[in-house]
CSV table of C-alpha atoms in Angstrom, one decimal:
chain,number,residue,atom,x,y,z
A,1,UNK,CA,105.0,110.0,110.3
A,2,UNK,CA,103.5,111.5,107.6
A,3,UNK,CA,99.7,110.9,107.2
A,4,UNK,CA,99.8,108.4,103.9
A,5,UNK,CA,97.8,105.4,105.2
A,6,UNK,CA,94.5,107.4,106.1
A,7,UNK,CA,93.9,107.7,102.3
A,8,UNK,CA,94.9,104.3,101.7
A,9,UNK,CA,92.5,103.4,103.9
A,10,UNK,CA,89.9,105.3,101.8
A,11,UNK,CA,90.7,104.0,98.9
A,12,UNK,CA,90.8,100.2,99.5
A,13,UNK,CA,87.2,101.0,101.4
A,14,UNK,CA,86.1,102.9,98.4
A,15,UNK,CA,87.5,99.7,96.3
A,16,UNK,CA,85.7,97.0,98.1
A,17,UNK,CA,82.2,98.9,98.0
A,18,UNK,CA,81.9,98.9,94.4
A,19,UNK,CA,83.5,95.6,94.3
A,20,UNK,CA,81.1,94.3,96.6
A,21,UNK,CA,78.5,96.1,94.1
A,22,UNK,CA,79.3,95.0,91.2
A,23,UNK,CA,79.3,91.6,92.3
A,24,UNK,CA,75.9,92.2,94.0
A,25,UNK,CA,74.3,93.2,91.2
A,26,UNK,CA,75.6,90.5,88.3
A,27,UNK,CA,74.2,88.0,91.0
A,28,UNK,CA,70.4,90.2,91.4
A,29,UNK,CA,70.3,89.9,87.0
A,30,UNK,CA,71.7,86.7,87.5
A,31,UNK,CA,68.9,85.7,90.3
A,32,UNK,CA,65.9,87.2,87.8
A,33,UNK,CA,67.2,85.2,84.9
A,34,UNK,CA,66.8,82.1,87.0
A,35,UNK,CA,63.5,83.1,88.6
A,36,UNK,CA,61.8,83.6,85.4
A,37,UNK,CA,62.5,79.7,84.4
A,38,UNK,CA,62.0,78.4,87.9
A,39,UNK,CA,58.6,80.1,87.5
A,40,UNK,CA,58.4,78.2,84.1
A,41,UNK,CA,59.4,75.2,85.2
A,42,UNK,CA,57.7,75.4,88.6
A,43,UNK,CA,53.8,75.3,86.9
A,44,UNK,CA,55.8,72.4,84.5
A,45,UNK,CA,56.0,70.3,87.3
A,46,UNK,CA,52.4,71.5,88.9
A,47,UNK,CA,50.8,70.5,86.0
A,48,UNK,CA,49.7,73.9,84.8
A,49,UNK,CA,51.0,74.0,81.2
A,50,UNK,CA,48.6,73.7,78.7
A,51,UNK,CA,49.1,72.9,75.1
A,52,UNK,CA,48.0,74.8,72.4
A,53,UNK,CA,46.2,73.1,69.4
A,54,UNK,CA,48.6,72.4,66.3
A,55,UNK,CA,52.1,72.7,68.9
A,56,UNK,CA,53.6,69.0,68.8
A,57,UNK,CA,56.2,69.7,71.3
A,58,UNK,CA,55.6,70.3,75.0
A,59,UNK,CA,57.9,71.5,78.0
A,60,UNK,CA,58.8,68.4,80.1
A,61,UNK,CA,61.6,66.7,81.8
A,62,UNK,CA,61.8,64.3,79.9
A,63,UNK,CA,62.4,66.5,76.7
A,64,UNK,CA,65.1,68.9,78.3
A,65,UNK,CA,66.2,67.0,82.3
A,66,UNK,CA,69.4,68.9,81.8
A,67,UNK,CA,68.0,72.5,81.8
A,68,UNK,CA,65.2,72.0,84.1
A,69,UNK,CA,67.8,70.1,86.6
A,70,UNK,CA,70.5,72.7,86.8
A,71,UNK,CA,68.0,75.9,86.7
A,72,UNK,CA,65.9,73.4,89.9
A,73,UNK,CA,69.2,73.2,91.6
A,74,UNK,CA,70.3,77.0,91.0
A,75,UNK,CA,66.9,78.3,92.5
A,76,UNK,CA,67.6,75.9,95.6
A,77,UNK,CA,71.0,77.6,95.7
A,78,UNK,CA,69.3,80.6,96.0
A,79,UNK,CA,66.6,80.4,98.1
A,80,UNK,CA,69.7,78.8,100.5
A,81,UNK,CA,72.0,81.2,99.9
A,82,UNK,CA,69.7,84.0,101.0
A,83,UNK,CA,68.7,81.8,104.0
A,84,UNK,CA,71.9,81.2,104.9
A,85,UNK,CA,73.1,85.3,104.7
A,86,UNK,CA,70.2,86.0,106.4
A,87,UNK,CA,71.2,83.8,109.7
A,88,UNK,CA,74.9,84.4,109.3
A,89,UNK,CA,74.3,87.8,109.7
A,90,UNK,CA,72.4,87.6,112.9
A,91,UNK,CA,74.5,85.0,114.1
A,92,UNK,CA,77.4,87.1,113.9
A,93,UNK,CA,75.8,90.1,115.6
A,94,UNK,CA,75.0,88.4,118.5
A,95,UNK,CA,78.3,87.3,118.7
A,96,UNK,CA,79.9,91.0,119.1
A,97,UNK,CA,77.2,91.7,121.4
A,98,UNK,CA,77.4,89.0,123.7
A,99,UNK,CA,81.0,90.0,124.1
A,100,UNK,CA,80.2,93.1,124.3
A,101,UNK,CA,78.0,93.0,127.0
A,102,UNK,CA,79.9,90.3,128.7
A,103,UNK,CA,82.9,93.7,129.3
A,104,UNK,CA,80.0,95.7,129.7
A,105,UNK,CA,78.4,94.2,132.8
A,106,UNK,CA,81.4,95.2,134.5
A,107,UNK,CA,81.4,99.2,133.6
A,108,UNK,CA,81.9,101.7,136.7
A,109,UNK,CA,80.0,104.3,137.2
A,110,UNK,CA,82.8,106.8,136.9
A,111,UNK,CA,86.1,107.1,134.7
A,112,UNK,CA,89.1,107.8,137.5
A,113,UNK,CA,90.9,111.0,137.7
A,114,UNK,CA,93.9,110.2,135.2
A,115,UNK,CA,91.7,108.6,132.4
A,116,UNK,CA,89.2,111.4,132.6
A,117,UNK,CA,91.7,113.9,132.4
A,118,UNK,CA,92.9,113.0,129.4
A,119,UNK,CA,89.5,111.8,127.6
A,120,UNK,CA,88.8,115.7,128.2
A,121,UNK,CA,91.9,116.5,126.6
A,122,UNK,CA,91.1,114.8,123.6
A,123,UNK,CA,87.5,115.1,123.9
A,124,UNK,CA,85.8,112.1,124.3
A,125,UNK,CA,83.6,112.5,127.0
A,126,UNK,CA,80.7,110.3,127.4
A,127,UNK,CA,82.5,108.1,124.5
A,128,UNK,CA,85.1,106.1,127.2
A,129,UNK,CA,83.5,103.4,129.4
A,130,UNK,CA,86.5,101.7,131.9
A,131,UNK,CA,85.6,98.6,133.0
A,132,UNK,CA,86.7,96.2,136.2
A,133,UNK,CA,88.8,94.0,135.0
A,134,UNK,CA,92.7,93.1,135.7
A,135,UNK,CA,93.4,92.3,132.0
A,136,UNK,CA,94.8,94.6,129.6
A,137,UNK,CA,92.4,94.9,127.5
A,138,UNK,CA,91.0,98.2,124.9
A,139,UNK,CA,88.7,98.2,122.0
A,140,UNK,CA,86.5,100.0,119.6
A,141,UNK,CA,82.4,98.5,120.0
A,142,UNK,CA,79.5,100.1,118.6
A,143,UNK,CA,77.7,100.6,114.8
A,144,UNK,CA,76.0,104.0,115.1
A,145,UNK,CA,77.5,105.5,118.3
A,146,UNK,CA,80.8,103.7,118.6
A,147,UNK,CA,82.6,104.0,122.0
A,148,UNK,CA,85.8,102.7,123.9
A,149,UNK,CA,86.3,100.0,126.0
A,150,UNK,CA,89.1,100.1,128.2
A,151,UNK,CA,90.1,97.6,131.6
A,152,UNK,CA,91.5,99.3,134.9
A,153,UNK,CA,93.8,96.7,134.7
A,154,UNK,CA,95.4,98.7,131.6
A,155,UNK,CA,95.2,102.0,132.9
A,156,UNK,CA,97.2,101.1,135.8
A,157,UNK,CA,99.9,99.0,133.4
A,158,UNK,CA,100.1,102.4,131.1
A,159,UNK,CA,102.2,105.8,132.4
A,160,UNK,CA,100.4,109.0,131.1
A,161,UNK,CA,101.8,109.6,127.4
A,162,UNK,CA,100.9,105.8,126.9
A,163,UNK,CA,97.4,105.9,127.7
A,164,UNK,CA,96.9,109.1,125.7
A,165,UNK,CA,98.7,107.3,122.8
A,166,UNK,CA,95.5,104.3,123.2
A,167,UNK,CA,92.8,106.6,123.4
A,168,UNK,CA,94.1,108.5,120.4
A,169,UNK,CA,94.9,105.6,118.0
A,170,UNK,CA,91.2,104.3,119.5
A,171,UNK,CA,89.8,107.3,118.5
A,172,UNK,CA,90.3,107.2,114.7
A,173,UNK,CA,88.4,103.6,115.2
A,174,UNK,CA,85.8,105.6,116.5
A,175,UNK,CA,85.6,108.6,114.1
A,176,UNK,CA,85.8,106.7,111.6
A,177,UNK,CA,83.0,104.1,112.5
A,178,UNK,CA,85.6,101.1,111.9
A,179,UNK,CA,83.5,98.7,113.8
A,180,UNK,CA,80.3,99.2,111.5
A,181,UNK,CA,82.7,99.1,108.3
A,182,UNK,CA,84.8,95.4,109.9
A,183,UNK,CA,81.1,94.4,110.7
A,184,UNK,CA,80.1,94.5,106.9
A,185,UNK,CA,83.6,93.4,105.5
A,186,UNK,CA,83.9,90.5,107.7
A,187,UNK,CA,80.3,89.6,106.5
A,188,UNK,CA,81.2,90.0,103.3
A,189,UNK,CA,84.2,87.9,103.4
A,190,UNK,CA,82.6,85.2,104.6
A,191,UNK,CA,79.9,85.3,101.5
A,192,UNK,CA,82.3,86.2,98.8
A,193,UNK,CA,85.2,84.0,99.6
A,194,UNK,CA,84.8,82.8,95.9
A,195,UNK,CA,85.3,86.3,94.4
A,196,UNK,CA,89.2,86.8,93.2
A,197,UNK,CA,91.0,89.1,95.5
A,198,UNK,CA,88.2,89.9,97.9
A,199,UNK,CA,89.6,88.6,101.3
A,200,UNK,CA,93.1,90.2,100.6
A,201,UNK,CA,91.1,93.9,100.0
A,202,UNK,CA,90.0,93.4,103.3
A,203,UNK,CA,93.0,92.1,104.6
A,204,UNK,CA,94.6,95.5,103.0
A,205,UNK,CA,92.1,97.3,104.8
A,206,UNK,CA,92.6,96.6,108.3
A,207,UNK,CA,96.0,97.0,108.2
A,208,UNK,CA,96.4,100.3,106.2
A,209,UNK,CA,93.0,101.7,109.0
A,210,UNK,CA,95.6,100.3,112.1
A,211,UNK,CA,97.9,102.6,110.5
A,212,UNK,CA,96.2,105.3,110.1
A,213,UNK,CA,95.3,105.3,113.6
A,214,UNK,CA,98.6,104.9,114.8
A,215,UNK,CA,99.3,108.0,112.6
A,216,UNK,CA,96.7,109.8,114.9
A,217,UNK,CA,99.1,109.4,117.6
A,218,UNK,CA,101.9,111.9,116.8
A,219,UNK,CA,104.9,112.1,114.6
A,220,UNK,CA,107.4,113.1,117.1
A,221,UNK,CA,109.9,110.6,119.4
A,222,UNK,CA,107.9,111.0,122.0
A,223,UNK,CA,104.7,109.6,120.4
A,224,UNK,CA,106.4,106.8,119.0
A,225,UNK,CA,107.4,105.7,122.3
A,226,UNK,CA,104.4,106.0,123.9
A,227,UNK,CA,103.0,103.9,121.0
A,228,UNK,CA,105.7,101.9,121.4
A,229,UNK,CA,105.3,101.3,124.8
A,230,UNK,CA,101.4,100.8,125.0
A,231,UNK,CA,101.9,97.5,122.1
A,232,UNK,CA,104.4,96.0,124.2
A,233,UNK,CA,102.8,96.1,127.1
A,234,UNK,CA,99.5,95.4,126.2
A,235,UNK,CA,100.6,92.1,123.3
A,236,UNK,CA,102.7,90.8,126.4
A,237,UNK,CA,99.8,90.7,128.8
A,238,UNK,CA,96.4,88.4,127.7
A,239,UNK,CA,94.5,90.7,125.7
A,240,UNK,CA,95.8,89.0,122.5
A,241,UNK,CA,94.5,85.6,124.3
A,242,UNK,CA,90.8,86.8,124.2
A,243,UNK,CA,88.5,85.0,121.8
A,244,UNK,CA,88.0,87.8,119.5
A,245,UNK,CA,88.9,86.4,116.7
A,246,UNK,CA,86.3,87.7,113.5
A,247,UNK,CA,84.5,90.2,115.8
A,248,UNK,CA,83.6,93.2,114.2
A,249,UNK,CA,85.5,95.2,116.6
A,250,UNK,CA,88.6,97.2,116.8
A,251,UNK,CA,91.3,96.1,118.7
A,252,UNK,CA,94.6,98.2,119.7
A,253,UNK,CA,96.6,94.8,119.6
A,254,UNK,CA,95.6,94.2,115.7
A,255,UNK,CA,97.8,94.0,112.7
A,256,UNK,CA,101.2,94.2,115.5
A,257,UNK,CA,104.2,93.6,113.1
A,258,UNK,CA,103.2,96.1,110.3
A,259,UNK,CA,102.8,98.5,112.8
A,260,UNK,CA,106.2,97.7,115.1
A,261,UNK,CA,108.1,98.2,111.5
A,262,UNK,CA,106.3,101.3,110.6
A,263,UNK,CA,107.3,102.6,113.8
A,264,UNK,CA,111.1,101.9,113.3
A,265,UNK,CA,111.3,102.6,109.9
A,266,UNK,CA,109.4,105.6,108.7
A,267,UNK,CA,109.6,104.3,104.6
A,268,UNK,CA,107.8,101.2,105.8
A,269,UNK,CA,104.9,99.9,103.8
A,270,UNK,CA,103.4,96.5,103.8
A,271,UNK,CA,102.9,95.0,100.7
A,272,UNK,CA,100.2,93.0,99.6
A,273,UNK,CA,100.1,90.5,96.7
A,274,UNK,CA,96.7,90.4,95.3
A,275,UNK,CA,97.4,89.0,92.0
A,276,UNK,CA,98.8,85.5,93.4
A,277,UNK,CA,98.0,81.9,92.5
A,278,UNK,CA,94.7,81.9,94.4
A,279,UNK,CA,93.5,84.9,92.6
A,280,UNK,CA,93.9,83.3,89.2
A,281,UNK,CA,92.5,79.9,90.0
A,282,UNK,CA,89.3,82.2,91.3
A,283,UNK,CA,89.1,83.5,88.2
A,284,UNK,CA,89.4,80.9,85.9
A,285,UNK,CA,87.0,79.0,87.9
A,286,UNK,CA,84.4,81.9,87.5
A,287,UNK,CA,85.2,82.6,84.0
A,288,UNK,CA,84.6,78.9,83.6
A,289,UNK,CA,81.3,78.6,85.5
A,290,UNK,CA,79.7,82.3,83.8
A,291,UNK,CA,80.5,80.3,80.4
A,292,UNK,CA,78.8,77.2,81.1
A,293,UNK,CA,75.7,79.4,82.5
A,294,UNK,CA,75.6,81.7,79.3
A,295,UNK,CA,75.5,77.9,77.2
A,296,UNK,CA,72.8,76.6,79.6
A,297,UNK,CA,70.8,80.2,78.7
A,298,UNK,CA,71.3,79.9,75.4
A,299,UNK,CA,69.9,76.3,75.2
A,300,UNK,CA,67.2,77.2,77.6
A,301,UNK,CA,65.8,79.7,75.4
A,302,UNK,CA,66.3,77.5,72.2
A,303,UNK,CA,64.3,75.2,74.4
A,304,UNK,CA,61.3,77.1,75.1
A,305,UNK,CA,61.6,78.6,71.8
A,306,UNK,CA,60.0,75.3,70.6
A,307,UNK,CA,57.4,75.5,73.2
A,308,UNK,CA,54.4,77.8,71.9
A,309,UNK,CA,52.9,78.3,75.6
A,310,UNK,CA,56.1,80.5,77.0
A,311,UNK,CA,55.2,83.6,73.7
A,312,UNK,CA,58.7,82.2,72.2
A,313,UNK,CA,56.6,80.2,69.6
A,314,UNK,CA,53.6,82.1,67.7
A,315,UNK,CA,50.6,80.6,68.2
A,316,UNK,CA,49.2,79.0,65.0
A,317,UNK,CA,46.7,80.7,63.3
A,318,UNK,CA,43.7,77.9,62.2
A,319,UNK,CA,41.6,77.0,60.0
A,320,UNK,CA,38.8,74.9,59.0
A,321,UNK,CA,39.2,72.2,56.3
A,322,UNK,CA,36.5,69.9,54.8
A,323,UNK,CA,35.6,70.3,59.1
A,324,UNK,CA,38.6,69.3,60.3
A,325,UNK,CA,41.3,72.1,62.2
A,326,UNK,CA,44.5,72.7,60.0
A,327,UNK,CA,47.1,74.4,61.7
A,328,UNK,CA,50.0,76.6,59.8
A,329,UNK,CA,52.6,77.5,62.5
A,330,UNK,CA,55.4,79.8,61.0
């Protein structure tokens, strides 16, 4: 199998990130934008405005409820929004490491004769923890210092070739710090659902980085049957029954049926379809709700315009008339 999906791999990655960026950043000018009314509108409701001698019209909700409504209820949204990325993200941690730890608690000491023989052969000693437990079960953990998980239940299940054919496809995971990047792409799926195409990048993602790891097996027969082998034995035990579903961790059973067909047909490729009818609804929804914020901008700052306090209005310059003040505003 030639090595075609480990660039993929890169460049979806590469694709998300300055998605993810862009999106990011219109949402920080859109944020200051906001904040600068709020502000405004804040010392409005606090009673701090003052009006200038010779201005007639003063900021109130009574004068403009629309515009100080919707630009109330955006700086709510965002004060939430932040709130609510703020827990999800710690929420989520704690989820990989509570299942983490719950695999964990059962480590041994010491790796047995077989599975150390070959975690020296493809050196990743000190990086392989084996575990007491009867079900089949192998994964990727760990942000900065990612290691592998793997049962004795599985090592016993798997003939030589087989386990070497894991801990290599496990060991791209781990190279390639895949569950640090699924850690930040699940999080970022779950706060920009509404952006078009998003959730099938990441979707492209995991498959082509499965792939790629299964590419780090081997090209030869021999490979592919271990590979082979290893999936069928481990998707037909209860490893695929674990509640893992969202973790941020990399699993050997993940993305099975792209990579069964890959393995028995070389010119395999799956195809994703990122321009479908969700992707358009997205969009037209955004394009509709970025017009109706440019109009509610443009009205804002026709509003304050009127209002001499915000700098919009100059300040009228007086004078004194038979001892009355006479204001001329321009």
């Amino acid at each position: 199998m030639p090595k075609i999906f480990t660039a993929k791999a890169k460049k979806v990655f590469r694709n998300i990130i300055i998605l993810s960026m862009i999106v990011f950043g219109g949402l920080m000018v859109f944020g200051f934008f906001v904040y600068q009314r709020l502000f405004i509108f804040g010392e409005m409701i606090l009673g701090k405005l003052k009006s200038a001698c010779g201005c007639t019209e003063h900021l109130s909700f009574s004068m403009h409820p629309f515009i100080i409504s919707t630009f109330l209820i955006l700086g709510l949204g965002l004060l939430a929004g932040a709130g609510l990325l703020i827990y999800k993200t710690v929420k989520f941690k704690k989820l990989n490491y509570k299942f983490v730890m719950a695999h964990l608690k059962r480590a041994k000491p010491a790796l047995r004769a077989n599975l150390r023989e070959v975690v020296n052969e493809l050196g990743l000693n000190g990086k392989v923890v084996e575990i007491r437990e009867y079900t089949p079960a192998v994964f990727c953990f760990g942000f900065f210092q990612p290691k592998i998980c793997i049962s004795d239940g599985l090592i016993s299940a798997l003939s030589a070739g087989e386990l070497r054919a894991v801990l290599r496809h496990e060991r791209r995971h781990l190279l390639n710090h895949d569950p640090l990047k699924l850690f930040c792409l699940k999080l970022g799926e779950k706060f920009l659902f509404f952006v078009p195409g998003f959730k099938t990048l990441v979707k492209q993602y995991i498959t082509y980085s499965e792939m790629a790891a299964d590419e780090d097996v081997g090209v030869g027969d021999n490979e592919k049957t271990s590979l082979a082998g290893a999936l069928f034995k481990i998707i037909n035990q209860e490893e695929q029954a674990m509640l893992r579903n969202g973790l941020a961790l990399s699993f050997f059973s993940s993305v099975i049926e792209e990579r069964v067909n890959r393995l028995s047909d070389a010119s395999y490729a799956p195809v994703f379809k990122i321009f479908n009818r969700q992707f358009f609804a997205g969009a037209a929804m955004l394009v509709i709700i970025l017009l109706s914020v440019l109009v509610l901008f443009k009205d804002s700052n026709a509003a304050l315009a009127t209002h001499q306090e915000f700098g919009s209005c100059q300040m009228p310059e007086m004078t004194i008339t038979d001892g009355q003040c006479v204001a001329e505003t321009n």
